[in-house]
C-alpha positions as a printed Julia matrix, in Angstrom:
363×3 Matrix{Float64}:
   3.33  -18.79  21.75
   3.09  -15.14  20.83
   4.01  -12.6   23.48
   1.04  -11.14  25.3
   1.65   -8.35  27.74
  -0.75   -7.39  30.45
  -1.69   -3.95  31.58
  -1.53   -2.8   34.79
  -5.34  -31.96  49.11
  -2.47  -31.58  50.98
   0.25  -33.83  52.45
  -0.57  -35.37  55.85
   1.47  -34.13  58.77
   1.35  -32.14  61.95
   0.28  -28.54  62.08
   3.03  -26.29  63.44
   2.18  -24.11  66.43
   0.76  -20.75  65.38
   0.11  -18.13  68.02
  -2.91  -15.9   67.84
  -4.91  -17.32  64.93
  -7.51  -14.69  64.18
 -10.55  -14.87  62.01
 -10.57  -12.73  58.88
 -13.25  -10.06  58.82
 -14.22   -7.49  56.26
 -13.28   -4.71  58.65
 -10.08   -6.08  60.12
  -8.33   -8.26  57.57
  -5.7    -6.45  55.47
  -6.85   -8.18  52.26
 -10.41   -6.99  52.82
  -9.56   -3.3   52.62
 -10.48   -1.53  49.39
  -7.85   -2.51  46.81
  -7.09   -1.01  43.39
  -8.3    -4.15  41.67
  -9.48   -2.08  38.72
  -5.8    -1.58  37.77
  -4.35   -4.87  36.49
  -0.91   -5.99  37.59
   1.89   -6.39  35.02
   2.35   -9.93  33.81
   5.3   -11.73  35.39
   6.43   -8.82  37.57
   8.74  -10.01  40.4
   7.1    -9.7   43.8
   8.23   -9.91  47.41
   5.83  -11.8   49.68
   5.68  -12.47  53.42
   7.16  -15.72  54.65
   3.76  -17.03  55.73
   0.1   -16.43  54.94
  -1.13  -18.13  58.11
  -2.81  -14.88  59.14
  -5.25  -15.43  56.24
  -6.64  -18.65  57.72
 -10.25  -18.51  58.82
 -10.16  -21.71  60.88
  -7.5   -23.82  62.64
  -5.9   -26.48  60.47
  -6.37  -30.21  61.13
  -3.4   -31.74  62.93
  -2.05  -35.25  63.1
  -4.54  -36.27  65.8
  -7.41  -35.34  63.48
  -6.04  -37.49  60.68
  -5.44  -40.41  63.03
  -9.01  -40.16  64.34
 -10.43  -40.16  60.81
  -8.26  -43.1   59.79
  -9.37  -45.13  62.82
 -13.01  -44.39  62.06
 -12.53  -45.4   58.43
 -13.91  -42.09  57.18
 -11.06  -41.01  54.89
 -12.47  -43.01  51.96
 -15.99  -44.11  50.93
 -17.31  -47.38  52.35
 -16.9   -50.24  49.84
 -20.64  -50.75  49.51
 -21.16  -47.17  48.37
 -18.97  -47.36  45.29
 -20.91  -46.91  42.03
 -21.15  -49.71  39.52
 -19.9   -49.6   35.92
 -21.46  -46.75  33.98
 -23.1   -45.08  36.98
 -20.73  -42.12  37.12
 -21.64  -39.67  34.35
 -18.95  -39.47  31.65
 -19.24  -38.33  28.02
 -16.86  -37.96  25.12
 -17.68  -35.03  22.88
 -15.71  -32.38  21.0
 -15.07  -29.02  22.59
 -17.64  -26.42  21.56
 -16.46  -23.65  19.23
 -15.33  -20.5   20.96
 -14.81  -16.99  19.67
 -14.1   -13.56  21.08
 -17.74  -13.02  21.98
 -18.51  -16.45  23.45
 -17.76  -18.26  26.71
 -17.88  -22.03  27.13
 -16.88  -24.38  29.93
 -15.95  -28.05  29.75
 -15.47  -30.19  32.86
 -12.35  -32.35  32.59
 -12.92  -33.76  36.1
 -12.3   -32.73  39.73
 -11.41  -28.98  39.63
 -10.04  -29.04  36.07
 -12.05  -26.98  33.59
 -11.43  -25.84  30.06
 -12.78  -22.29  29.98
 -12.9   -20.66  26.56
 -13.62  -16.95  26.64
 -12.53  -14.0   24.55
 -11.04  -16.43  22.04
  -8.66  -17.8   24.71
  -8.47  -21.32  26.11
  -7.8   -21.33  29.86
  -7.24  -24.35  32.09
  -8.18  -24.28  35.77
  -6.18  -26.42  38.23
  -5.18  -28.83  35.45
  -4.75  -32.43  36.62
  -4.49  -34.87  33.72
  -2.56  -37.49  35.73
  -4.2   -40.83  36.53
  -3.42  -40.46  40.21
  -2.06  -37.96  42.72
   0.0   -38.36  45.86
  -1.51  -40.55  48.6
  -4.82  -41.2   46.82
  -6.26  -44.07  44.76
  -6.34  -43.68  40.95
  -9.09  -41.52  39.48
 -12.43  -43.28  39.19
 -13.43  -41.52  35.97
 -11.22  -40.78  32.96
 -10.11  -37.27  32.11
 -12.99  -35.6   30.3
 -10.88  -34.41  27.36
  -7.71  -36.25  26.31
  -4.66  -34.02  26.36
  -4.09  -34.5   22.65
  -7.56  -33.14  21.89
  -6.94  -29.81  23.59
  -6.38  -26.68  21.5
  -3.46  -24.38  22.21
  -3.56  -23.39  25.89
  -3.42  -19.63  26.31
  -3.29  -19.51  30.12
  -3.55  -21.57  33.29
  -5.01  -20.51  36.64
  -4.1   -22.35  39.85
  -6.12  -21.98  43.05
  -3.57  -23.38  45.54
  -0.74  -25.86  45.84
  -2.42  -29.05  47.08
  -1.56  -32.0   44.86
  -5.08  -32.49  43.52
  -5.01  -28.9   42.21
  -1.34  -28.3   41.34
  -0.1   -31.29  39.34
   3.47  -30.88  38.12
   3.36  -33.76  35.57
   0.43  -32.02  33.88
   2.04  -28.58  33.95
   5.17  -30.02  32.35
   3.11  -30.93  29.28
   2.75  -27.2   28.6
   5.27  -24.96  26.82
   7.38  -23.15  29.43
   6.18  -19.75  28.17
   2.53  -20.55  28.89
   1.13  -17.74  31.07
   0.48  -19.07  34.57
  -1.67  -17.15  37.06
  -1.04  -18.4   40.59
  -1.56  -17.33  44.22
   0.89  -15.07  46.02
   4.04  -16.91  47.04
   3.67  -19.69  44.45
   5.4   -17.91  41.59
   8.9   -18.86  42.7
   7.94  -22.55  42.77
   6.77  -22.29  39.15
   9.83  -20.38  37.98
  12.18  -22.92  39.54
  10.5   -25.51  37.34
  11.19  -23.6   34.16
   8.07  -21.52  33.6
   8.94  -18.07  32.32
   5.64  -16.16  32.37
   4.31  -16.52  35.89
   2.1   -13.94  37.57
   1.35  -14.41  41.26
  -1.38  -12.26  42.74
  -2.74  -11.33  46.14
  -6.45  -11.43  46.92
  -8.45   -8.84  44.94
  -5.65   -8.22  42.42
  -6.1    -8.74  38.67
  -4.1    -9.2   35.49
  -5.09   -9.26  31.83
  -4.35  -10.98  28.54
  -5.42   -9.7   25.12
  -8.38  -11.52  23.65
  -8.31  -13.14  20.23
  -8.43  -11.23  18.0
  -6.48   -8.64  19.96
  -8.77   -5.8   18.93
 -11.65   -7.59  20.66
 -10.47   -6.41  24.09
  -9.0    -8.33  27.01
  -9.69  -11.24  29.32
  -9.31  -10.28  32.97
  -8.09  -12.69  35.66
  -9.1   -11.66  39.18
  -7.77  -13.54  42.21
 -10.27  -13.74  45.08
 -10.26  -15.2   48.62
 -11.23  -18.7   49.74
 -11.64  -20.47  53.09
  -8.83  -22.96  52.69
  -5.05  -23.37  53.2
  -1.9   -24.53  51.41
   0.84  -27.14  51.79
   2.89  -29.5   49.61
   5.48  -30.69  52.13
   5.71  -31.02  55.9
   7.6   -27.71  56.17
   5.77  -25.28  53.85
   2.34  -24.91  55.46
   0.71  -21.65  54.34
   3.88  -20.41  52.65
   1.77  -19.57  49.6
  -1.76  -18.21  49.37
  -4.98  -19.92  48.27
  -8.1   -18.6   46.54
 -10.33  -18.62  43.5
 -10.45  -16.81  40.17
 -12.96  -14.6   38.4
 -12.52  -14.59  34.63
 -14.17  -11.76  32.72
 -14.28  -11.91  28.94
 -14.52   -8.96  26.55
 -18.21   -9.7   25.89
 -18.9    -9.23  29.62
 -19.3   -12.91  30.51
 -18.02  -13.53  34.04
 -17.07  -16.98  35.36
 -16.14  -17.59  39.01
 -13.89  -20.59  39.67
 -13.88  -21.15  43.43
 -10.99  -23.62  43.62
 -11.14  -25.33  47.01
 -13.03  -23.62  49.82
 -15.2   -23.96  52.86
 -18.29  -21.84  53.37
 -18.0   -18.36  54.84
 -18.1   -14.61  54.51
 -15.85  -14.32  51.47
 -18.58  -15.32  49.02
 -20.7   -12.23  49.57
 -17.62  -10.01  49.27
 -16.62  -11.68  46.01
 -20.1   -11.01  44.66
 -19.91   -7.39  45.77
 -16.53   -6.77  44.12
 -17.33   -8.8   41.01
 -21.04   -8.19  40.36
 -22.92   -9.97  37.61
 -21.28  -13.41  37.78
 -22.87  -15.53  35.07
 -21.56  -18.92  36.22
 -20.04  -20.17  39.47
 -17.88  -23.29  39.33
 -18.24  -24.51  42.92
 -16.91  -27.55  44.81
 -19.51  -29.96  46.18
 -17.39  -32.97  47.23
 -14.7   -34.02  49.73
 -16.94  -32.94  52.61
 -17.14  -36.03  54.86
 -16.65  -36.28  57.75
 -17.92  -32.77  58.47
 -16.05  -32.47  61.77
 -12.84  -32.73  59.73
 -13.71  -31.2   56.35
 -16.35  -28.64  57.26
 -14.1   -25.58  57.44
 -12.22  -26.21  54.18
 -14.71  -27.92  51.82
 -18.28  -26.87  51.09
 -20.89  -29.6   51.08
 -23.58  -29.49  48.35
 -26.04  -27.43  50.4
 -23.36  -24.88  51.29
 -22.3   -24.66  47.65
 -25.85  -23.71  46.65
 -25.84  -21.03  49.36
 -22.45  -19.81  48.13
 -23.84  -19.49  44.61
 -26.55  -17.21  45.97
 -24.04  -15.26  48.06
 -21.84  -14.44  45.06
 -24.91  -13.49  43.06
 -24.31  -16.04  40.32
 -27.23  -16.98  38.1
 -25.84  -20.42  37.24
 -23.8   -23.02  39.08
 -21.68  -25.91  37.82
 -20.71  -28.44  40.53
 -17.13  -29.76  40.61
 -14.67  -31.51  42.96
 -16.58  -34.79  42.99
 -16.64  -38.03  40.99
 -12.92  -38.06  40.17
 -10.59  -38.69  43.13
 -11.55  -40.45  46.35
 -10.46  -37.86  48.91
 -13.05  -38.28  51.66
 -15.75  -40.46  53.12
 -18.97  -39.62  51.29
 -20.3   -42.03  48.64
 -19.02  -40.89  45.22
 -22.47  -40.2   43.75
 -23.92  -38.53  46.85
 -22.69  -34.99  46.02
 -24.6   -35.04  42.73
 -27.86  -36.17  44.34
 -27.56  -33.7   47.21
 -26.72  -30.68  45.06
 -29.71  -31.36  42.83
 -31.97  -31.59  45.87
 -30.5   -28.44  47.44
 -30.9   -26.49  44.2
 -34.55  -27.5   43.98
 -35.14  -26.7   47.66
 -33.72  -23.22  47.1
 -36.3   -22.63  44.36
 -33.65  -22.15  41.67
 -34.39  -22.76  37.98
 -33.32  -26.32  37.12
 -31.85  -25.12  33.81
 -29.35  -22.98  35.75
 -27.79  -25.97  37.51
 -25.13  -27.16  35.09
 -24.52  -30.58  36.65
 -22.29  -31.69  33.8
 -20.91  -35.17  33.28
 -17.14  -35.48  33.14
 -16.32  -34.32  29.61
 -19.53  -32.29  29.3
 -19.7   -28.72  28.0
 -22.07  -25.76  28.11
 -22.0   -22.27  26.59
 -23.15  -19.05  28.2
 -25.91  -17.32  26.24
């Protein structure tokens, strides 16, 4: 790949004791203070991060007792009678739409994996092309776009390190000089695995890549907060940050990829700092049971509220219909998000409830 410089769900286990968990607030949380997010960070610059980001949590984490309770109740997976029959889950096979410097398109590959084409670049979000991930059944729908049908990948954004969002077998399909944009504290993990152009950002920081053609401007990658957490092993809880990404193309199109998140105050702040979001890619699945998942995964009704909070005109649901991570019936998120969108009085054309493999272009 040519050199492009910039200008300036988890593993089961116990939750370690953490004294003094405090709730983030706009006034009191360090990451909520005004930040120079207008000045992009250099690509790949070495950073020094704190040992833990546990102070960024907005709710206590589930411990072993919570997981045992859910397992005993049989609520970690959908009931057998709720599984859809053949052909009920929406899947299409179609070519990627054309993309140029002045256009923005999105294609849902499944779960939280999107192919975002903006400013002439092709960007993958949380790419998981594997058939299965750790401790979960195989995917129930195929990947929306076969790997061999993808164009050259110009960049990857990762929201956090849970296995259904950070899939090493998929990342290893990429050239090692592919630009990776990852949360604070995750850069070292990527570099140890051979990636040479890794930029890890704190909340509200940004970085840029030149668009194609280069004289068209830049594509900006802004890292924003989420109500979630991180862990890949039993000893690295919250050692790296978690969040979402706002991608802004040179034509002014702005796409918000929420990653994994519960509902809360961050959405309105994201909308305030990144006004004019054209499309919000929001999670609507993995929400049952609510007593376990409510603080870290939005349900469909909360996702519609979050779309309004960030000020996005359009919403594309994700994080459903791919991996069985929780207890709701696999098709329920789609039905509920459609009903919630209608109840909110939103224009039906602005709900991009795409099938796996489906694409849409921003006007």
